[in-house]
CSV table of C-alpha atoms in Angstrom, one decimal:
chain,number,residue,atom,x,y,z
A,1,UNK,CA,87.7,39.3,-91.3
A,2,UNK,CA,89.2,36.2,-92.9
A,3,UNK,CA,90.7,36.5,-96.5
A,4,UNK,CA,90.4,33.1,-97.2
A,5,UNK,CA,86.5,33.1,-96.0
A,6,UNK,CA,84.5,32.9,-99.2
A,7,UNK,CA,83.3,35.9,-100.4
A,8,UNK,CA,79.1,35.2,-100.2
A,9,UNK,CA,79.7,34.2,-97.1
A,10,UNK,CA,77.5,36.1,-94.2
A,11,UNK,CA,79.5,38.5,-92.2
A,12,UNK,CA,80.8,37.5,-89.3
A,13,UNK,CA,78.4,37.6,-86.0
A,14,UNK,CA,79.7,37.3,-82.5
A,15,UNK,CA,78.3,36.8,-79.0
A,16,UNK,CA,79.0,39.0,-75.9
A,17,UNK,CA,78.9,36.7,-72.8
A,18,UNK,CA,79.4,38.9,-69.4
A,19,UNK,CA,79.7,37.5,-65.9
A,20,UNK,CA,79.4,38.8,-62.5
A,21,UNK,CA,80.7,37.3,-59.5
A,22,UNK,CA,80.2,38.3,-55.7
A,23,UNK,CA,81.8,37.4,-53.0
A,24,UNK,CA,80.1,38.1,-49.5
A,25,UNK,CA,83.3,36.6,-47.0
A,26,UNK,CA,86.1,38.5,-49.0
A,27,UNK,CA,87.8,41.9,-48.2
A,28,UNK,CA,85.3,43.7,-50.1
A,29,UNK,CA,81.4,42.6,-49.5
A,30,UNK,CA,80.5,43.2,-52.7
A,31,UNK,CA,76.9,41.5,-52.2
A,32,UNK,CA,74.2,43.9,-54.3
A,33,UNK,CA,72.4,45.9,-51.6
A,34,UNK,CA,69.7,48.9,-52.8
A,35,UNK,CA,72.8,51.5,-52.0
A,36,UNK,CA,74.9,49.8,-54.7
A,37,UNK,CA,72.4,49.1,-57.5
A,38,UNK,CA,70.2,51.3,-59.5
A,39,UNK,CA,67.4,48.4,-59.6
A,40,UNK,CA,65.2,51.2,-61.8
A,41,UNK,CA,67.7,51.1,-64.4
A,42,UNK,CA,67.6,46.8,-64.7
A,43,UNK,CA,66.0,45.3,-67.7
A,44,UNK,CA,64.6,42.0,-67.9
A,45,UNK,CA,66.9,39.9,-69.7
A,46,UNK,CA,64.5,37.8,-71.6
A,47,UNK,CA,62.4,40.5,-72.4
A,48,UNK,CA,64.9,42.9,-73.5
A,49,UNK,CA,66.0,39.7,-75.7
A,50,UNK,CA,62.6,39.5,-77.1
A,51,UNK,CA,62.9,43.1,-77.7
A,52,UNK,CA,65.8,43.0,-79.5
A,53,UNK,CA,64.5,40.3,-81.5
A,54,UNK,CA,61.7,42.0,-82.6
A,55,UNK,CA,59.5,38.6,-82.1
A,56,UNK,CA,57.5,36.5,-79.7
A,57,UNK,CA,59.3,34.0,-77.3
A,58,UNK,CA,58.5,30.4,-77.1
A,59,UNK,CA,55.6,30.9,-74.3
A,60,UNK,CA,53.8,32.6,-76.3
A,61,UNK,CA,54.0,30.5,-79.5
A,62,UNK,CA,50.8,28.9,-80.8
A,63,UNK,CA,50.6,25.4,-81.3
A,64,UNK,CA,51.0,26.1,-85.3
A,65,UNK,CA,53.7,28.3,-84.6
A,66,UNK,CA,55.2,25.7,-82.7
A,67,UNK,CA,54.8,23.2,-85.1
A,68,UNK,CA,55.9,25.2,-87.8
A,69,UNK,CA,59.7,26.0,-86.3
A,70,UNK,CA,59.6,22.4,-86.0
A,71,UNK,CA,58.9,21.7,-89.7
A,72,UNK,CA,61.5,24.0,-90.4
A,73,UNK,CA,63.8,22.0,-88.8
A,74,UNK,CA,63.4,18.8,-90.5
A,75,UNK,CA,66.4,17.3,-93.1
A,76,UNK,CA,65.7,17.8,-96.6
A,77,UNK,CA,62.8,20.0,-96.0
A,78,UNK,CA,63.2,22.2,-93.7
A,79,UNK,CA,64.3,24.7,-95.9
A,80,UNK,CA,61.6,24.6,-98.1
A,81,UNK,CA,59.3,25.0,-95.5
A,82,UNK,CA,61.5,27.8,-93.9
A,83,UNK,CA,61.1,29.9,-97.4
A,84,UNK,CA,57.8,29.3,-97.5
A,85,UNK,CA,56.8,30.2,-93.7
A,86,UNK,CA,59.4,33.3,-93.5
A,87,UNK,CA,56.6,35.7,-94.1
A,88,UNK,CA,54.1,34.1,-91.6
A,89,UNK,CA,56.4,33.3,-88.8
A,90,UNK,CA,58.0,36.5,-88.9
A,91,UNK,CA,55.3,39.0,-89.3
A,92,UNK,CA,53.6,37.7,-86.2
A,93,UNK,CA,54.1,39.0,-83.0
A,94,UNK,CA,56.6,42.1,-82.9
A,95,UNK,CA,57.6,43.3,-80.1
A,96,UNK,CA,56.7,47.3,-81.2
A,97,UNK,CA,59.5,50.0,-80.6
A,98,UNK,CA,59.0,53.0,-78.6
A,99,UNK,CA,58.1,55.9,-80.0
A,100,UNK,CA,59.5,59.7,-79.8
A,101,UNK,CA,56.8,61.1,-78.0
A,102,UNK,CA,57.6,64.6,-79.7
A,103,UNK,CA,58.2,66.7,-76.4
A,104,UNK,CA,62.2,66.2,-76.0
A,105,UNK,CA,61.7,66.8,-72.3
A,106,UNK,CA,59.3,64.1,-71.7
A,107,UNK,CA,63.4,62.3,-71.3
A,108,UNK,CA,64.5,64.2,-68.8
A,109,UNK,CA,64.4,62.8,-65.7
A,110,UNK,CA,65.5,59.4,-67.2
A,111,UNK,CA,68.8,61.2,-68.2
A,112,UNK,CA,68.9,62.9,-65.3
A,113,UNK,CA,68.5,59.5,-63.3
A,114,UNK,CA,71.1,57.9,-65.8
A,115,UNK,CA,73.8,60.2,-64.7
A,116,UNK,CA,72.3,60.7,-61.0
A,117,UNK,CA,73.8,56.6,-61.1
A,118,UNK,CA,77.4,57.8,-62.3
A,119,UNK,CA,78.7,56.7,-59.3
A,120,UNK,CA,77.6,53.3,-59.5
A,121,UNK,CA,78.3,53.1,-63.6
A,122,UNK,CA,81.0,49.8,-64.1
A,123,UNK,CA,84.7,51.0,-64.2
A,124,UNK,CA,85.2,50.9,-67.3
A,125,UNK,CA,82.0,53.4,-68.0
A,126,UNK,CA,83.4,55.4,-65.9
A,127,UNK,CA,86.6,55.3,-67.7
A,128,UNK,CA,85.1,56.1,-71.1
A,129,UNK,CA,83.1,59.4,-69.5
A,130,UNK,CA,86.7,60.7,-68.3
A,131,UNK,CA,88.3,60.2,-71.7
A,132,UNK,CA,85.6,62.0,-73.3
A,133,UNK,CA,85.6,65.1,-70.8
A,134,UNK,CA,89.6,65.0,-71.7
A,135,UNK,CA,89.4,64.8,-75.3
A,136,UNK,CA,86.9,67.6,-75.5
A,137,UNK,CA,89.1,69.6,-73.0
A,138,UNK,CA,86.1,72.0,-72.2
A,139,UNK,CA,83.3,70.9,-69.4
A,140,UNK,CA,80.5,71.9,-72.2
A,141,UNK,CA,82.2,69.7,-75.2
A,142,UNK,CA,82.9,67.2,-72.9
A,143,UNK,CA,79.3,67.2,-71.5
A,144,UNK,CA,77.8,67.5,-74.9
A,145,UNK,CA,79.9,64.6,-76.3
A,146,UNK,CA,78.8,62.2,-73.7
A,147,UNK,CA,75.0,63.6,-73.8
A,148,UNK,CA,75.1,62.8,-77.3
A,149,UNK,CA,76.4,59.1,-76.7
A,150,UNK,CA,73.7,58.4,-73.9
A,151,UNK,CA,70.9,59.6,-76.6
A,152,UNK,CA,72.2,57.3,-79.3
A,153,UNK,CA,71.4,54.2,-76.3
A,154,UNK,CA,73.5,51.9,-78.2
A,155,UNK,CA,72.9,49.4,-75.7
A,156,UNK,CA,68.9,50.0,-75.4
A,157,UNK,CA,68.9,51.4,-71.7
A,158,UNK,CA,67.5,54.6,-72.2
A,159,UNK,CA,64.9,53.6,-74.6
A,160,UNK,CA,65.9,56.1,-77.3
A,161,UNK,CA,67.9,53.8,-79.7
A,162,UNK,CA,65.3,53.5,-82.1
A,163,UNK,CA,64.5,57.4,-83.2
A,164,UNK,CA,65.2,59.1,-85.6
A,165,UNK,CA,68.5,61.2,-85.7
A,166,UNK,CA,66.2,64.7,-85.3
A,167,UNK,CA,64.1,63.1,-82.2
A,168,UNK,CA,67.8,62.4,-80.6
A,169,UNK,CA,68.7,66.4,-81.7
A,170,UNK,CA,65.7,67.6,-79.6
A,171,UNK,CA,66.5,65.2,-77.1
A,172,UNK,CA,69.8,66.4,-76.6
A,173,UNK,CA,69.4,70.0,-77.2
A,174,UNK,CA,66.5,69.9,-74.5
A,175,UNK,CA,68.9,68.5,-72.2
A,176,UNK,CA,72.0,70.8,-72.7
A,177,UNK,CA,69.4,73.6,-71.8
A,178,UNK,CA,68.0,71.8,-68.2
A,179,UNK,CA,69.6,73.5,-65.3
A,180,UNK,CA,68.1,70.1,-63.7
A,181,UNK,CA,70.2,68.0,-66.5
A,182,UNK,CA,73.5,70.1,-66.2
A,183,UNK,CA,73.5,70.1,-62.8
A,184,UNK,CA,73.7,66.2,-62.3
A,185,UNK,CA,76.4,66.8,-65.2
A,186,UNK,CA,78.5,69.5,-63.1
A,187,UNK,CA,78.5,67.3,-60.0
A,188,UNK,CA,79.9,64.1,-62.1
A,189,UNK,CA,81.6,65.0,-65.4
A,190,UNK,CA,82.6,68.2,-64.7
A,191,UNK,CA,85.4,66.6,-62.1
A,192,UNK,CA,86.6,64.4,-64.6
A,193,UNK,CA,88.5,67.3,-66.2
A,194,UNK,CA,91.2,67.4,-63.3
């Protein structure tokens, strides 16, 4: 936050740029093969951007659509027209969010697979699931504290970001009570206590 930023002005937004680089003739190959990468878990990027967005991408634009943005971008008027669009351009075309189906273990096997893929999970994830289990300092608060962090799906993988707090409840209740769930948690946080 900067104190000498005006006080109307909108908060502060900030781009996360991420970069992956692999190098085939080094010491480590570390080329993606189908042992290393949980391709089930990727995501479109554009789509999940779309998503995100809660609108329609430029493909799908109409040709008033498109002649609209561009209207908004004119000098002098573009604002006008922006004000008076607002409600047409964004009511069109949302992307819908998932919703709780109502039977917490219809999520079960997607958690199950999510932690099935600990040992391909970045570093610093990996990192972050040991801290937990420590801070807890039991296997069960340690297993419930991270359970609890997939369900919230800050980051949109597991689907579940956009339910209500009770729908995430279930969820997570449901899968403190799967032998199938706490099994895939025994054989990967569990460890992490040592």
């Amino acid at each position: 936050s900067d104190p000498t930023a005006s006080k109307t002005a909108p908060p502060r937004e900030s781009i996360e740029i991420r970069m992956l680089c692999f190098w085939k003739d080094a010491a480590v190959d570390s080329m993606p093969t189908s042992n290393n990468v949980r391709r089930d878990m990727m995501q479109s990027p554009k789509e999940y951007a779309i998503q995100l967005k809660g609108g329609s991408n430029l493909e799908s634009a109409s040709v008033l659509e498109l002649f609209l943005a561009i209207c908004r971008k004119l000098p002098l008027v573009g604002g006008l027209f922006g004000r008076l669009l607002d409600g047409y351009l964004t009511g069109k075309a949302k992307v819908a969010p998932i919703k709780y189906s109502g039977n917490a273990s219809d999520y079960l096997d997607r958690f199950v697979k999510a932690l099935d893929a600990f040992p391909s999970w970045h570093k610093s994830s990996n990192t972050w699931a040991k801290v937990q289990m420590k801070r807890q300092k039991t296997a069960r608060g340690g297993i419930e504290g991270i359970t609890t962090t997939l369900v919230e799906d800050q980051l949109g993988f597991q689907k579940t970001r956009n339910f209500s707090q009770q729908a995430k409840a279930e969820i997570v209740t449901a899968l403190l009570e799967s032998d199938k769930y706490m099994e895939v948690c025994k054989r990967y946080l569990e460890p992490l206590l040592d």
